[in-house]
Amino acid sequence: MKYFLLILLTVFSQLFYAQSYERNYIGLAIGPSFAMSTFDNTTLSDSTSGFAKTGVGLVFNYSYRITHNFGVTAIINYSSNAFNDMVYADSLEQAHPDYNVSVLSDQNWSGGGILAGAFLSFPFSKNFSWDVRGAFGFYGFYSPRTTINASLKDDPNKKAEYFKQRASAFSYAYSVGTGFKYALSRYYILLFVDYFNSPLQFDNASGWDWDDQPYTTKFKQDVSTLEATVGLGYFF
């Protein structure tokens, strides 16, 4: 019986403590978006290689605190990562040593999603706390638009072009993250690191092949990014 009363006392104390704090929180943060796993891979023979470079990530979140240490959260994420033209061109030249190759992408890997989940908050002091959060939702993403030009080394007049149009894909996504909040009156300085992943299949990829003929294909790409962001939050 005494253990049951102790549990009730702990729960009610957490609820009472949460009442003395603002329950609603919004935050906006920006920082580098590091391509991870196959998204970062630059192996030409691996069809899942994304050749993605470090880009920029933007994270907006709304959180509602249920107790002092626990709450629910919604996250809107956007990231943009350039295609690594130089490395891709070098890989093509290594695979086809008789050709000079140049690659130009004028649009990035870009997109984002909406996710919902929960968070835990561990205060170190009145102004400083550590948060852990996880969320699940949906992602929409665009592939880069890329033009590949090749010319025969022994006969530079023999040229060809391969064009990849921008394609789109939608899939489920998840994120896990952790970070710190430091209070300045009703505002908070945010420092977070979040991992986002979405297994995407691009079904509408199209363009023109080496023979200047239109084509349509599909491919899979896991979009995985680690985003280290700094921003500002507001409690109300």
mmCIF file of C-alpha atoms in Angstrom:
data_model
loop_
_atom_site.group_PDB
_atom_site.id
_atom_site.type_symbol
_atom_site.label_atom_id
_atom_site.label_comp_id
_atom_site.label_asym_id
_atom_site.label_seq_id
_atom_site.Cartn_x
_atom_site.Cartn_y
_atom_site.Cartn_z
ATOM 1 C CA MET A 1 0.000 0.000 0.000
ATOM 2 C CA LYS A 2 2.762 2.422 0.889
ATOM 3 C CA TYR A 3 4.427 1.806 -2.496
ATOM 4 C CA PHE A 4 1.150 2.595 -4.258
ATOM 5 C CA LEU A 5 0.810 5.828 -2.288
ATOM 6 C CA LEU A 6 4.417 6.701 -3.116
ATOM 7 C CA ILE A 7 3.735 6.223 -6.837
ATOM 8 C CA LEU A 8 0.604 8.376 -6.634
ATOM 9 C CA LEU A 9 2.530 11.056 -4.779
ATOM 10 C CA THR A 10 5.237 11.034 -7.445
ATOM 11 C CA VAL A 11 2.707 11.300 -10.290
ATOM 12 C CA PHE A 12 0.747 14.106 -8.642
ATOM 13 C CA SER A 13 3.915 15.993 -7.793
ATOM 14 C CA GLN A 14 4.991 15.828 -11.438
ATOM 15 C CA LEU A 15 1.582 17.054 -12.581
ATOM 16 C CA PHE A 16 1.587 19.854 -10.026
ATOM 17 C CA TYR A 17 5.124 20.848 -10.998
ATOM 18 C CA ALA A 18 4.156 20.944 -14.667
ATOM 19 C CA GLN A 19 1.310 23.348 -13.852
ATOM 20 C CA SER A 20 3.871 25.920 -12.756
ATOM 21 C CA TYR A 21 5.538 25.826 -16.174
ATOM 22 C CA GLU A 22 4.276 26.924 -19.563
ATOM 23 C CA ARG A 23 3.030 23.881 -21.409
ATOM 24 C CA ASN A 24 3.331 25.100 -25.006
ATOM 25 C CA TYR A 25 6.594 25.587 -26.803
ATOM 26 C CA ILE A 26 7.602 26.510 -30.354
ATOM 27 C CA GLY A 27 11.104 26.564 -31.766
ATOM 28 C CA LEU A 28 12.888 27.307 -35.023
ATOM 29 C CA ALA A 29 16.487 26.239 -35.677
ATOM 30 C CA ILE A 30 18.860 26.071 -38.629
ATOM 31 C CA GLY A 31 22.239 24.464 -39.256
ATOM 32 C CA PRO A 32 24.277 22.062 -41.384
ATOM 33 C CA SER A 33 22.644 18.918 -42.760
ATOM 34 C CA PHE A 34 25.164 16.067 -42.964
ATOM 35 C CA ALA A 35 24.339 13.347 -45.497
ATOM 36 C CA MET A 36 24.617 9.890 -43.929
ATOM 37 C CA SER A 37 24.774 6.230 -44.963
ATOM 38 C CA THR A 38 23.947 5.529 -48.643
ATOM 39 C CA PHE A 39 22.802 9.132 -49.127
ATOM 40 C CA ASP A 40 26.423 10.151 -48.624
ATOM 41 C CA ASN A 41 27.845 7.166 -50.512
ATOM 42 C CA THR A 42 29.883 7.861 -53.663
ATOM 43 C CA THR A 43 30.248 4.326 -55.040
ATOM 44 C CA LEU A 44 29.210 4.398 -58.705
ATOM 45 C CA SER A 45 28.472 0.660 -58.866
ATOM 46 C CA ASP A 46 26.025 0.973 -55.952
ATOM 47 C CA SER A 47 22.660 2.135 -57.303
ATOM 48 C CA THR A 48 21.667 3.445 -53.859
ATOM 49 C CA SER A 49 24.556 5.932 -53.709
ATOM 50 C CA GLY A 50 23.211 9.459 -53.336
ATOM 51 C CA PHE A 51 26.423 11.464 -53.878
ATOM 52 C CA ALA A 52 24.924 14.048 -51.503
ATOM 53 C CA LYS A 53 27.082 16.774 -49.984
ATOM 54 C CA THR A 54 26.685 18.559 -46.661
ATOM 55 C CA GLY A 55 23.804 21.002 -46.961
ATOM 56 C CA VAL A 56 21.471 23.025 -44.794
ATOM 57 C CA GLY A 57 18.694 21.864 -42.479
ATOM 58 C CA LEU A 58 15.748 23.755 -41.019
ATOM 59 C CA VAL A 59 13.711 22.403 -38.094
ATOM 60 C CA PHE A 60 10.477 23.883 -36.735
ATOM 61 C CA ASN A 61 8.807 22.178 -33.828
ATOM 62 C CA TYR A 62 5.823 22.585 -31.552
ATOM 63 C CA SER A 63 5.780 20.789 -28.208
ATOM 64 C CA TYR A 64 3.161 20.356 -25.520
ATOM 65 C CA ARG A 65 4.373 19.364 -22.069
ATOM 66 C CA ILE A 66 2.058 16.875 -20.321
ATOM 67 C CA THR A 67 4.173 16.508 -17.197
ATOM 68 C CA HIS A 68 7.356 18.191 -16.073
ATOM 69 C CA ASN A 69 9.497 15.595 -17.881
ATOM 70 C CA PHE A 70 7.284 14.300 -20.697
ATOM 71 C CA GLY A 71 5.340 15.717 -23.616
ATOM 72 C CA VAL A 72 4.315 15.366 -27.245
ATOM 73 C CA THR A 73 5.878 17.137 -30.201
ATOM 74 C CA ALA A 74 5.318 17.907 -33.881
ATOM 75 C CA ILE A 75 8.260 18.586 -36.202
ATOM 76 C CA ILE A 76 8.432 20.186 -39.636
ATOM 77 C CA ASN A 77 11.780 19.540 -41.288
ATOM 78 C CA TYR A 78 13.365 20.817 -44.498
ATOM 79 C CA SER A 79 16.806 20.020 -45.865
ATOM 80 C CA SER A 80 18.731 20.739 -49.051
ATOM 81 C CA ASN A 81 21.895 18.867 -50.044
ATOM 82 C CA ALA A 82 23.827 19.544 -53.236
ATOM 83 C CA PHE A 83 24.783 16.721 -55.577
ATOM 84 C CA ASN A 84 28.540 16.072 -55.633
ATOM 85 C CA ASP A 85 29.156 16.830 -59.314
ATOM 86 C CA MET A 86 32.949 16.586 -59.187
ATOM 87 C CA VAL A 87 33.111 13.213 -57.428
ATOM 88 C CA TYR A 88 30.403 11.797 -59.711
ATOM 89 C CA ALA A 89 32.302 12.959 -62.808
ATOM 90 C CA ASP A 90 35.561 11.469 -61.493
ATOM 91 C CA SER A 91 33.795 8.156 -60.835
ATOM 92 C CA LEU A 92 32.416 8.085 -64.382
ATOM 93 C CA GLU A 93 35.846 8.817 -65.851
ATOM 94 C CA GLN A 94 37.404 6.017 -63.805
ATOM 95 C CA ALA A 95 34.730 3.631 -65.078
ATOM 96 C CA HIS A 96 35.131 4.888 -68.676
ATOM 97 C CA PRO A 97 38.783 5.972 -69.012
ATOM 98 C CA ASP A 98 38.459 6.769 -72.744
ATOM 99 C CA TYR A 99 36.124 9.687 -72.029
ATOM 100 C CA ASN A 100 36.278 13.138 -70.523
ATOM 101 C CA VAL A 101 33.216 13.684 -68.368
ATOM 102 C CA SER A 102 31.657 16.758 -66.818
ATOM 103 C CA VAL A 103 28.597 16.868 -64.565
ATOM 104 C CA LEU A 104 26.357 19.811 -63.776
ATOM 105 C CA SER A 105 23.429 19.689 -61.347
ATOM 106 C CA ASP A 106 21.425 22.890 -61.087
ATOM 107 C CA GLN A 107 19.043 21.686 -58.357
ATOM 108 C CA ASN A 108 19.743 19.905 -55.064
ATOM 109 C CA TRP A 109 18.403 16.928 -53.221
ATOM 110 C CA SER A 110 15.714 18.797 -51.288
ATOM 111 C CA GLY A 111 12.519 18.266 -49.351
ATOM 112 C CA GLY A 112 11.256 17.444 -45.904
ATOM 113 C CA GLY A 113 8.282 16.301 -43.952
ATOM 114 C CA ILE A 114 5.922 16.476 -41.019
ATOM 115 C CA LEU A 115 6.469 14.160 -38.049
ATOM 116 C CA ALA A 116 4.818 13.673 -34.663
ATOM 117 C CA GLY A 117 6.134 11.997 -31.545
ATOM 118 C CA ALA A 118 7.154 12.473 -27.935
ATOM 119 C CA PHE A 119 9.968 13.991 -25.906
ATOM 120 C CA LEU A 120 11.591 13.687 -22.493
ATOM 121 C CA SER A 121 13.023 16.716 -20.722
ATOM 122 C CA PHE A 122 15.612 16.596 -17.937
ATOM 123 C CA PRO A 123 16.259 19.965 -16.261
ATOM 124 C CA PHE A 124 19.713 20.582 -14.833
ATOM 125 C CA SER A 125 18.664 23.928 -13.396
ATOM 126 C CA LYS A 126 15.876 26.465 -13.689
ATOM 127 C CA ASN A 127 17.281 27.754 -16.972
ATOM 128 C CA PHE A 128 19.082 24.774 -18.488
ATOM 129 C CA SER A 129 17.631 21.445 -19.646
ATOM 130 C CA TRP A 130 18.459 18.427 -21.794
ATOM 131 C CA ASP A 131 15.820 16.982 -24.152
ATOM 132 C CA VAL A 132 15.495 13.677 -25.989
ATOM 133 C CA ARG A 133 12.857 13.328 -28.718
ATOM 134 C CA GLY A 134 11.610 10.900 -31.333
ATOM 135 C CA ALA A 135 8.990 11.232 -34.052
ATOM 136 C CA PHE A 136 7.376 9.403 -36.976
ATOM 137 C CA GLY A 137 5.653 10.823 -40.047
ATOM 138 C CA PHE A 138 5.936 11.395 -43.778
ATOM 139 C CA TYR A 139 8.583 12.796 -46.120
ATOM 140 C CA GLY A 140 8.467 14.271 -49.602
ATOM 141 C CA PHE A 141 11.708 14.729 -51.513
ATOM 142 C CA TYR A 142 13.082 15.826 -54.886
ATOM 143 C CA SER A 143 16.127 14.430 -56.663
ATOM 144 C CA PRO A 144 18.642 16.766 -58.342
ATOM 145 C CA ARG A 145 18.347 17.721 -61.998
ATOM 146 C CA THR A 146 21.610 16.649 -63.613
ATOM 147 C CA THR A 147 23.295 16.968 -67.002
ATOM 148 C CA ILE A 148 26.234 14.703 -67.893
ATOM 149 C CA ASN A 149 28.458 15.595 -70.842
ATOM 150 C CA ALA A 150 31.039 13.198 -72.262
ATOM 151 C CA SER A 151 33.566 13.445 -75.077
ATOM 152 C CA LEU A 152 35.997 10.890 -76.466
ATOM 153 C CA LYS A 153 39.574 11.718 -75.472
ATOM 154 C CA ASP A 154 40.991 10.647 -78.846
ATOM 155 C CA ASP A 155 38.299 12.539 -80.754
ATOM 156 C CA PRO A 156 36.848 15.496 -78.772
ATOM 157 C CA ASN A 157 34.308 16.103 -81.548
ATOM 158 C CA LYS A 158 32.527 12.905 -80.580
ATOM 159 C CA LYS A 159 30.284 14.159 -77.799
ATOM 160 C CA ALA A 160 27.224 12.885 -75.998
ATOM 161 C CA GLU A 161 24.875 14.141 -73.320
ATOM 162 C CA TYR A 162 22.799 12.392 -70.667
ATOM 163 C CA PHE A 163 20.073 14.301 -68.850
ATOM 164 C CA LYS A 164 18.308 13.396 -65.592
ATOM 165 C CA GLN A 165 15.137 15.337 -64.891
ATOM 166 C CA ARG A 166 14.106 16.241 -61.357
ATOM 167 C CA ALA A 167 11.939 13.508 -59.781
ATOM 168 C CA SER A 168 9.791 13.346 -56.649
ATOM 169 C CA ALA A 169 9.014 10.679 -54.065
ATOM 170 C CA PHE A 170 6.982 10.274 -50.870
ATOM 171 C CA SER A 171 7.379 7.821 -48.008
ATOM 172 C CA TYR A 172 7.251 7.386 -44.250
ATOM 173 C CA ALA A 173 10.023 8.903 -42.157
ATOM 174 C CA TYR A 174 11.326 8.854 -38.611
ATOM 175 C CA SER A 175 13.632 10.990 -36.527
ATOM 176 C CA VAL A 176 15.485 10.773 -33.222
ATOM 177 C CA GLY A 177 17.267 13.666 -31.619
ATOM 178 C CA THR A 178 18.699 15.245 -28.531
ATOM 179 C CA GLY A 179 19.656 18.730 -27.496
ATOM 180 C CA PHE A 180 19.826 21.485 -24.937
ATOM 181 C CA LYS A 181 17.650 24.477 -24.107
ATOM 182 C CA TYR A 182 18.820 27.534 -22.201
ATOM 183 C CA ALA A 183 16.210 29.972 -20.920
ATOM 184 C CA LEU A 184 16.385 33.718 -21.426
ATOM 185 C CA SER A 185 13.161 35.002 -19.870
ATOM 186 C CA ARG A 186 10.381 33.406 -21.985
ATOM 187 C CA TYR A 187 12.773 32.668 -24.833
ATOM 188 C CA TYR A 188 15.116 29.719 -25.133
ATOM 189 C CA ILE A 189 18.360 29.246 -27.010
ATOM 190 C CA LEU A 190 18.297 25.858 -28.742
ATOM 191 C CA LEU A 191 21.141 23.519 -29.646
ATOM 192 C CA PHE A 192 19.944 20.215 -31.131
ATOM 193 C CA VAL A 193 21.180 17.261 -33.150
ATOM 194 C CA ASP A 194 18.513 15.255 -35.019
ATOM 195 C CA TYR A 195 18.774 12.204 -37.265
ATOM 196 C CA PHE A 196 16.177 11.934 -40.051
ATOM 197 C CA ASN A 197 15.635 8.921 -42.302
ATOM 198 C CA SER A 198 13.177 8.133 -45.092
ATOM 199 C CA PRO A 199 13.337 5.158 -47.531
ATOM 200 C CA LEU A 200 12.183 6.757 -50.783
ATOM 201 C CA GLN A 201 11.386 5.264 -54.179
ATOM 202 C CA PHE A 202 11.389 7.650 -57.134
ATOM 203 C CA ASP A 203 8.945 6.168 -59.664
ATOM 204 C CA ASN A 204 8.811 9.058 -62.119
ATOM 205 C CA ALA A 205 12.483 9.580 -62.959
ATOM 206 C CA SER A 206 12.868 10.632 -66.587
ATOM 207 C CA GLY A 207 15.253 12.320 -69.010
ATOM 208 C CA TRP A 208 17.213 11.750 -72.224
ATOM 209 C CA ASP A 209 19.786 8.999 -72.683
ATOM 210 C CA TRP A 210 23.098 8.995 -74.562
ATOM 211 C CA ASP A 211 21.253 8.439 -77.861
ATOM 212 C CA ASP A 212 19.045 11.479 -77.212
ATOM 213 C CA GLN A 213 16.050 9.229 -76.590
ATOM 214 C CA PRO A 214 13.554 9.891 -73.772
ATOM 215 C CA TYR A 215 13.465 7.381 -70.945
ATOM 216 C CA THR A 216 11.529 6.745 -67.742
ATOM 217 C CA THR A 217 12.875 4.721 -64.854
ATOM 218 C CA LYS A 218 12.643 4.328 -61.097
ATOM 219 C CA PHE A 219 15.189 4.076 -58.332
ATOM 220 C CA LYS A 220 15.411 3.801 -54.557
ATOM 221 C CA GLN A 221 17.218 6.225 -52.301
ATOM 222 C CA ASP A 222 17.390 6.270 -48.513
ATOM 223 C CA VAL A 223 17.565 9.910 -47.478
ATOM 224 C CA SER A 224 19.454 10.002 -44.171
ATOM 225 C CA THR A 225 20.674 13.240 -42.634
ATOM 226 C CA LEU A 226 22.171 14.320 -39.334
ATOM 227 C CA GLU A 227 21.199 17.920 -38.655
ATOM 228 C CA ALA A 228 23.002 20.048 -36.067
ATOM 229 C CA THR A 229 20.893 23.151 -35.556
ATOM 230 C CA VAL A 230 20.943 26.310 -33.468
ATOM 231 C CA GLY A 231 17.887 28.468 -32.974
ATOM 232 C CA LEU A 232 15.382 30.198 -30.765
ATOM 233 C CA GLY A 233 12.352 28.899 -28.901
ATOM 234 C CA TYR A 234 9.439 30.487 -27.064
ATOM 235 C CA PHE A 235 7.332 29.132 -24.201
ATOM 236 C CA PHE A 236 3.721 30.211 -23.688
#
